[in-house]
mmCIF file of C-alpha atoms in Angstrom:
data_model
loop_
_atom_site.group_PDB
_atom_site.id
_atom_site.type_symbol
_atom_site.label_atom_id
_atom_site.label_comp_id
_atom_site.label_asym_id
_atom_site.label_seq_id
_atom_site.Cartn_x
_atom_site.Cartn_y
_atom_site.Cartn_z
ATOM 1 C CA MET A 1 130.653 73.187 -131.911
ATOM 2 C CA LYS A 2 131.241 76.030 -134.002
ATOM 3 C CA GLU A 3 135.024 75.837 -134.842
ATOM 4 C CA GLN A 4 137.152 78.299 -132.406
ATOM 5 C CA TYR A 5 139.420 80.540 -134.963
ATOM 6 C CA ASN A 6 142.593 82.264 -133.551
ATOM 7 C CA LEU A 7 144.006 85.464 -133.951
ATOM 8 C CA SER A 8 147.115 87.462 -133.981
ATOM 9 C CA LEU A 9 147.726 90.886 -134.501
ATOM 10 C CA ASN A 10 151.422 92.035 -135.431
ATOM 11 C CA GLY A 11 153.388 95.067 -135.347
ATOM 12 C CA SER A 12 150.804 97.580 -135.024
ATOM 13 C CA GLY A 13 146.733 97.190 -134.954
ATOM 14 C CA ASN A 14 143.717 96.128 -133.484
ATOM 15 C CA SER A 15 140.608 94.032 -133.505
ATOM 16 C CA SER A 16 136.686 93.384 -133.177
ATOM 17 C CA GLY A 17 136.864 91.046 -129.715
ATOM 18 C CA GLY A 18 134.808 87.705 -129.706
ATOM 19 C CA ILE A 19 135.169 84.134 -129.333
ATOM 20 C CA TYR A 20 138.746 82.365 -130.611
ATOM 21 C CA LYS A 21 140.915 79.932 -129.824
ATOM 22 C CA ASN A 22 144.241 81.532 -129.611
ATOM 23 C CA VAL A 23 145.525 85.421 -129.392
ATOM 24 C CA ASN A 24 148.937 86.141 -129.787
ATOM 25 C CA ILE A 25 150.130 90.255 -130.739
ATOM 26 C CA ARG A 26 153.822 91.071 -131.401
ATOM 27 C CA GLY A 27 154.369 94.821 -131.094
ATOM 28 C CA GLU A 28 151.337 97.662 -130.147
ATOM 29 C CA GLY A 29 147.850 95.675 -130.566
ATOM 30 C CA THR A 30 144.550 96.825 -129.104
ATOM 31 C CA ILE A 31 141.271 94.724 -128.951
ATOM 32 C CA LEU A 32 138.255 96.638 -128.892
ATOM 33 C CA GLU A 33 135.368 94.259 -127.201
ATOM 34 C CA ASP A 34 135.508 91.876 -125.009
ATOM 35 C CA ILE A 35 136.827 88.291 -125.958
ATOM 36 C CA ASP A 36 137.013 85.170 -124.444
ATOM 37 C CA CYS A 37 139.770 83.134 -126.041
ATOM 38 C CA ASP A 38 141.803 79.450 -124.487
ATOM 39 C CA VAL A 39 145.714 81.243 -124.554
ATOM 40 C CA PHE A 40 146.660 85.519 -124.619
ATOM 41 C CA LYS A 41 149.831 86.454 -125.866
ATOM 42 C CA THR A 42 151.337 89.395 -125.719
ATOM 43 C CA TYR A 43 155.138 90.681 -126.344
ATOM 44 C CA GLY A 44 154.685 94.450 -126.659
ATOM 45 C CA ALA A 45 152.347 96.767 -126.291
ATOM 46 C CA SER A 46 148.989 95.708 -125.829
ATOM 47 C CA GLU A 47 145.625 96.729 -124.892
ATOM 48 C CA VAL A 48 142.480 95.165 -124.316
ATOM 49 C CA GLN A 49 140.022 97.656 -123.808
ATOM 50 C CA GLY A 50 136.742 95.587 -122.025
ATOM 51 C CA ASN A 51 136.938 92.118 -120.253
ATOM 52 C CA ILE A 52 139.309 89.214 -120.785
ATOM 53 C CA LYS A 53 138.327 85.949 -120.250
ATOM 54 C CA ALA A 54 141.214 83.242 -120.954
ATOM 55 C CA GLN A 55 142.758 79.762 -120.151
ATOM 56 C CA MET A 56 146.043 81.566 -119.674
ATOM 57 C CA VAL A 57 147.077 84.689 -120.256
ATOM 58 C CA THR A 58 151.310 85.883 -121.289
ATOM 59 C CA VAL A 59 152.730 88.673 -121.105
ATOM 60 C CA PHE A 60 155.707 90.058 -121.990
ATOM 61 C CA GLY A 61 155.901 94.024 -122.134
ATOM 62 C CA GLU A 62 153.407 96.263 -121.546
ATOM 63 C CA THR A 63 149.168 96.008 -121.559
ATOM 64 C CA LYS A 64 146.446 96.677 -120.324
ATOM 65 C CA PHE A 65 143.354 94.767 -119.420
ATOM 66 C CA ARG A 66 140.511 97.841 -119.007
ATOM 67 C CA GLY A 67 137.155 95.527 -117.771
ATOM 68 C CA ASP A 68 137.997 92.562 -115.748
ATOM 69 C CA LEU A 69 140.394 89.871 -116.244
ATOM 70 C CA HIS A 70 138.375 85.779 -115.701
ATOM 71 C CA SER A 71 141.359 83.606 -116.000
ATOM 72 C CA GLU A 72 143.394 80.058 -114.668
ATOM 73 C CA ASN A 73 147.069 81.389 -115.134
ATOM 74 C CA VAL A 74 148.657 84.383 -115.802
ATOM 75 C CA LYS A 75 152.184 85.704 -115.705
ATOM 76 C CA VAL A 76 153.390 88.367 -116.412
ATOM 77 C CA ASN A 77 157.031 89.894 -117.531
ATOM 78 C CA GLY A 78 156.639 93.554 -117.182
ATOM 79 C CA SER A 79 153.629 94.861 -116.256
ATOM 80 C CA LEU A 80 149.412 94.086 -116.294
ATOM 81 C CA GLU A 81 147.136 96.948 -115.792
ATOM 82 C CA VAL A 82 143.473 95.532 -115.412
ATOM 83 C CA GLY A 83 140.981 98.513 -115.236
ATOM 84 C CA GLY A 84 138.541 95.963 -113.142
ATOM 85 C CA THR A 85 138.544 93.000 -110.769
ATOM 86 C CA ALA A 86 140.387 90.154 -111.595
ATOM 87 C CA GLU A 87 140.075 86.598 -110.947
ATOM 88 C CA VAL A 88 142.683 84.427 -111.608
ATOM 89 C CA LYS A 89 143.708 80.846 -109.118
ATOM 90 C CA HIS A 90 147.388 80.937 -110.184
ATOM 91 C CA THR A 91 149.565 85.015 -110.394
ATOM 92 C CA LYS A 92 153.275 84.783 -111.267
ATOM 93 C CA VAL A 93 154.574 88.374 -111.697
ATOM 94 C CA ARG A 94 158.109 89.381 -112.326
ATOM 95 C CA GLY A 95 157.025 93.514 -112.736
ATOM 96 C CA MET A 96 154.175 95.276 -111.459
ATOM 97 C CA PHE A 97 150.710 93.979 -111.049
ATOM 98 C CA ASP A 98 147.642 96.795 -111.052
ATOM 99 C CA ILE A 99 144.467 96.214 -110.616
ATOM 100 C CA GLY A 100 141.824 98.552 -110.235
ATOM 101 C CA GLY A 101 138.867 97.022 -108.227
ATOM 102 C CA SER A 102 139.743 93.679 -105.729
ATOM 103 C CA PHE A 103 141.346 90.786 -106.602
ATOM 104 C CA THR A 104 140.674 86.677 -105.876
ATOM 105 C CA GLY A 105 142.411 83.716 -106.218
ATOM 106 C CA GLU A 106 144.157 80.603 -105.166
ATOM 107 C CA GLU A 107 147.902 81.596 -105.364
ATOM 108 C CA VAL A 108 149.534 85.166 -106.006
ATOM 109 C CA ASN A 109 154.067 85.641 -106.887
ATOM 110 C CA ILE A 110 155.200 88.424 -106.888
ATOM 111 C CA THR A 111 158.821 89.259 -107.500
ATOM 112 C CA GLY A 112 158.597 93.657 -108.718
ATOM 113 C CA GLY A 113 155.143 94.957 -106.603
ATOM 114 C CA ILE A 114 151.579 94.784 -107.029
ATOM 115 C CA ASN A 115 148.555 97.428 -106.767
ATOM 116 C CA ALA A 116 144.750 97.053 -105.389
ATOM 117 C CA LYS A 117 142.116 99.457 -105.259
ATOM 118 C CA GLY A 118 139.399 96.374 -103.411
ATOM 119 C CA ASN A 119 140.326 93.291 -101.248
ATOM 120 C CA LEU A 120 142.947 90.954 -102.130
ATOM 121 C CA GLU A 121 141.921 87.462 -101.580
ATOM 122 C CA ALA A 122 143.762 84.554 -102.130
ATOM 123 C CA GLU A 123 145.373 80.318 -100.355
ATOM 124 C CA LYS A 124 148.828 81.738 -100.242
ATOM 125 C CA PHE A 125 151.097 85.040 -100.735
ATOM 126 C CA THR A 126 154.483 85.514 -101.538
ATOM 127 C CA ILE A 127 156.268 88.528 -102.104
ATOM 128 C CA ASN A 128 159.020 90.225 -103.217
ATOM 129 C CA GLY A 129 158.968 93.570 -103.338
ATOM 130 C CA GLY A 130 156.379 96.163 -101.928
ATOM 131 C CA PHE A 131 152.393 96.888 -102.439
ATOM 132 C CA THR A 132 148.954 99.094 -101.795
ATOM 133 C CA ILE A 133 146.939 97.446 -101.259
ATOM 134 C CA ALA A 134 143.459 99.915 -100.283
ATOM 135 C CA GLY A 135 141.234 97.217 -98.372
ATOM 136 C CA MET A 136 142.136 94.113 -96.780
ATOM 137 C CA LEU A 137 144.348 91.348 -98.066
ATOM 138 C CA ASN A 138 143.311 88.029 -96.815
ATOM 139 C CA ALA A 139 145.732 84.833 -97.551
ATOM 140 C CA GLY A 140 145.952 81.217 -95.777
ATOM 141 C CA ASN A 141 149.228 81.947 -96.070
ATOM 142 C CA ILE A 142 151.407 84.958 -96.533
ATOM 143 C CA ASN A 143 155.160 85.762 -97.144
ATOM 144 C CA ILE A 144 156.317 89.258 -97.404
ATOM 145 C CA ASN A 145 159.723 90.269 -98.526
ATOM 146 C CA LEU A 146 159.841 93.337 -98.146
ATOM 147 C CA ARG A 147 162.657 95.563 -100.367
ATOM 148 C CA TYR A 148 163.334 99.099 -100.858
ATOM 149 C CA GLU A 149 160.033 100.629 -101.036
ATOM 150 C CA HIS A 150 156.946 101.106 -98.340
ATOM 151 C CA SER A 151 153.891 99.001 -98.850
ATOM 152 C CA ASN A 152 151.069 100.252 -97.146
ATOM 153 C CA VAL A 153 147.128 97.410 -96.271
ATOM 154 C CA GLU A 154 144.328 98.306 -94.211
ATOM 155 C CA GLU A 155 144.154 95.008 -92.691
ATOM 156 C CA ILE A 156 146.021 91.503 -93.062
ATOM 157 C CA GLY A 157 144.489 88.884 -92.567
ATOM 158 C CA GLY A 158 145.898 84.999 -92.946
ATOM 159 C CA ASP A 159 146.620 81.339 -90.921
ATOM 160 C CA LYS A 160 150.261 82.135 -90.797
ATOM 161 C CA ILE A 161 151.712 85.518 -91.491
ATOM 162 C CA THR A 162 155.789 86.604 -91.972
ATOM 163 C CA VAL A 163 157.063 90.241 -92.646
ATOM 164 C CA ARG A 164 160.734 90.115 -93.051
ATOM 165 C CA LYS A 165 163.399 92.283 -94.071
ATOM 166 C CA LYS A 166 164.637 90.990 -97.923
ATOM 167 C CA SER A 167 168.383 90.555 -97.973
ATOM 168 C CA SER A 168 169.879 93.490 -100.467
ATOM 169 C CA PHE A 169 171.688 92.296 -103.212
ATOM 170 C CA VAL A 170 173.899 95.967 -102.812
ATOM 171 C CA PRO A 171 175.723 95.767 -99.682
ATOM 172 C CA PHE A 172 176.440 99.563 -99.508
ATOM 173 C CA LEU A 173 171.648 99.887 -99.200
ATOM 174 C CA LYS A 174 170.825 99.136 -95.723
ATOM 175 C CA HIS A 175 167.668 101.343 -96.860
ATOM 176 C CA CYS A 176 164.644 98.854 -96.357
ATOM 177 C CA GLY A 177 160.888 99.737 -96.649
ATOM 178 C CA TYR A 178 158.366 99.169 -93.724
ATOM 179 C CA LEU A 179 155.092 97.581 -94.299
ATOM 180 C CA HIS A 180 152.778 100.178 -92.497
ATOM 181 C CA ALA A 181 148.915 98.422 -91.887
ATOM 182 C CA ASN A 182 146.417 99.238 -89.806
ATOM 183 C CA VAL A 183 144.736 95.656 -88.156
ATOM 184 C CA ILE A 184 147.381 92.034 -88.634
ATOM 185 C CA GLU A 185 145.526 89.014 -87.009
ATOM 186 C CA GLY A 186 146.082 85.795 -87.452
ATOM 187 C CA ASP A 187 147.462 82.661 -85.905
ATOM 188 C CA GLU A 188 151.848 82.258 -87.100
ATOM 189 C CA ILE A 189 152.979 85.727 -87.312
ATOM 190 C CA TYR A 190 156.486 87.026 -87.539
ATOM 191 C CA LEU A 191 157.156 90.284 -87.975
ATOM 192 C CA GLU A 192 160.102 92.300 -89.450
ATOM 193 C CA TYR A 193 160.570 96.490 -90.417
ATOM 194 C CA THR A 194 156.433 96.811 -89.876
ATOM 195 C CA LYS A 195 154.506 99.853 -88.314
ATOM 196 C CA ALA A 196 150.883 98.609 -87.236
ATOM 197 C CA ASP A 197 148.245 99.910 -85.143
ATOM 198 C CA ILE A 198 147.065 96.078 -83.820
ATOM 199 C CA VAL A 199 148.429 92.889 -84.248
ATOM 200 C CA ARG A 200 146.252 90.246 -82.521
ATOM 201 C CA GLY A 201 147.632 86.622 -83.080
ATOM 202 C CA LYS A 202 148.068 83.434 -81.275
ATOM 203 C CA ASN A 203 151.790 82.937 -81.304
ATOM 204 C CA VAL A 204 153.198 86.913 -81.995
ATOM 205 C CA THR A 205 156.914 86.888 -82.378
ATOM 206 C CA ILE A 206 158.135 90.904 -83.168
ATOM 207 C CA GLY A 207 161.600 90.808 -84.776
ATOM 208 C CA PRO A 208 163.843 94.444 -85.266
ATOM 209 C CA GLU A 209 162.605 97.559 -86.705
ATOM 210 C CA CYS A 210 158.924 97.270 -86.213
ATOM 211 C CA GLU A 211 156.906 100.419 -83.822
ATOM 212 C CA ILE A 212 153.160 98.425 -82.417
ATOM 213 C CA GLY A 213 149.927 99.951 -80.834
ATOM 214 C CA VAL A 214 148.744 97.138 -79.145
ATOM 215 C CA LEU A 215 149.879 94.025 -79.232
ATOM 216 C CA GLU A 216 147.054 90.093 -78.069
ATOM 217 C CA TYR A 217 148.600 87.373 -78.068
ATOM 218 C CA HIS A 218 146.483 83.646 -77.004
ATOM 219 C CA GLU A 219 149.565 81.957 -75.883
ATOM 220 C CA THR A 220 153.111 83.188 -76.632
ATOM 221 C CA TYR A 221 154.831 86.402 -77.317
ATOM 222 C CA LYS A 222 158.257 86.894 -77.732
ATOM 223 C CA ASN A 223 160.033 90.755 -78.915
ATOM 224 C CA ASP A 224 163.205 91.401 -80.614
ATOM 225 C CA ASN A 225 165.105 94.344 -78.630
ATOM 226 C CA GLN A 226 165.489 96.507 -81.273
ATOM 227 C CA SER A 227 161.429 97.228 -81.718
ATOM 228 C CA ILE A 228 158.696 98.941 -80.313
ATOM 229 C CA VAL A 229 155.242 97.968 -79.305
ATOM 230 C CA LYS A 230 153.437 100.420 -76.512
ATOM 231 C CA GLU A 231 150.901 97.820 -75.270
ATOM 232 C CA PHE A 232 150.894 94.526 -74.917
ATOM 233 C CA LYS A 233 148.204 91.700 -73.218
ATOM 234 C CA GLN A 234 147.616 88.371 -73.244
ATOM 235 C CA ILE A 235 143.578 87.301 -74.762
#
């Protein structure tokens, strides 16, 4: 088996792609082609101009992958931009995560924001902040804690869907962003600060500050007196 070498970039510089064991970038570094490694760590500002495949990706600062991302674990403290699609088993972000295509994974935990120009599929999706997903958000367990910015998604599907207003650390700031969706469908649904055309579920509870066009439920339906549901029916 061919020995795998490490790659280190310190200060400002660039390197060709290839297969490495560990990749460390400190400062401003650019990888000019596809890269395959066990561990990719970057501190500062970095860019990979091709695809990246890594067991572990750790970002402190700002990083851009122009191609696709394939990884077992991604941790971000700062911002990560992926130009193509992203396939990540475990994702933890404190900051921003932008995806030029679709995302697939198992567990997603975001404090800050995530944007995807395609679909987002996971087993568990948790966010404290805001998001924009051009396609569908599909996960078994979805937990959305809204902050100040608005969130937008075409469709949400899941087993358990919870949307709440996140408590503010600043007591005099009462503004909260809304979740905007065309369709929300799941088994157990609880919504706050949500504007949706259609909500469909087994057991549905509508909390405060919601505007729902049509609501369809199988077993139970509860509505907060601060919310508007134009039409509801049991199916």
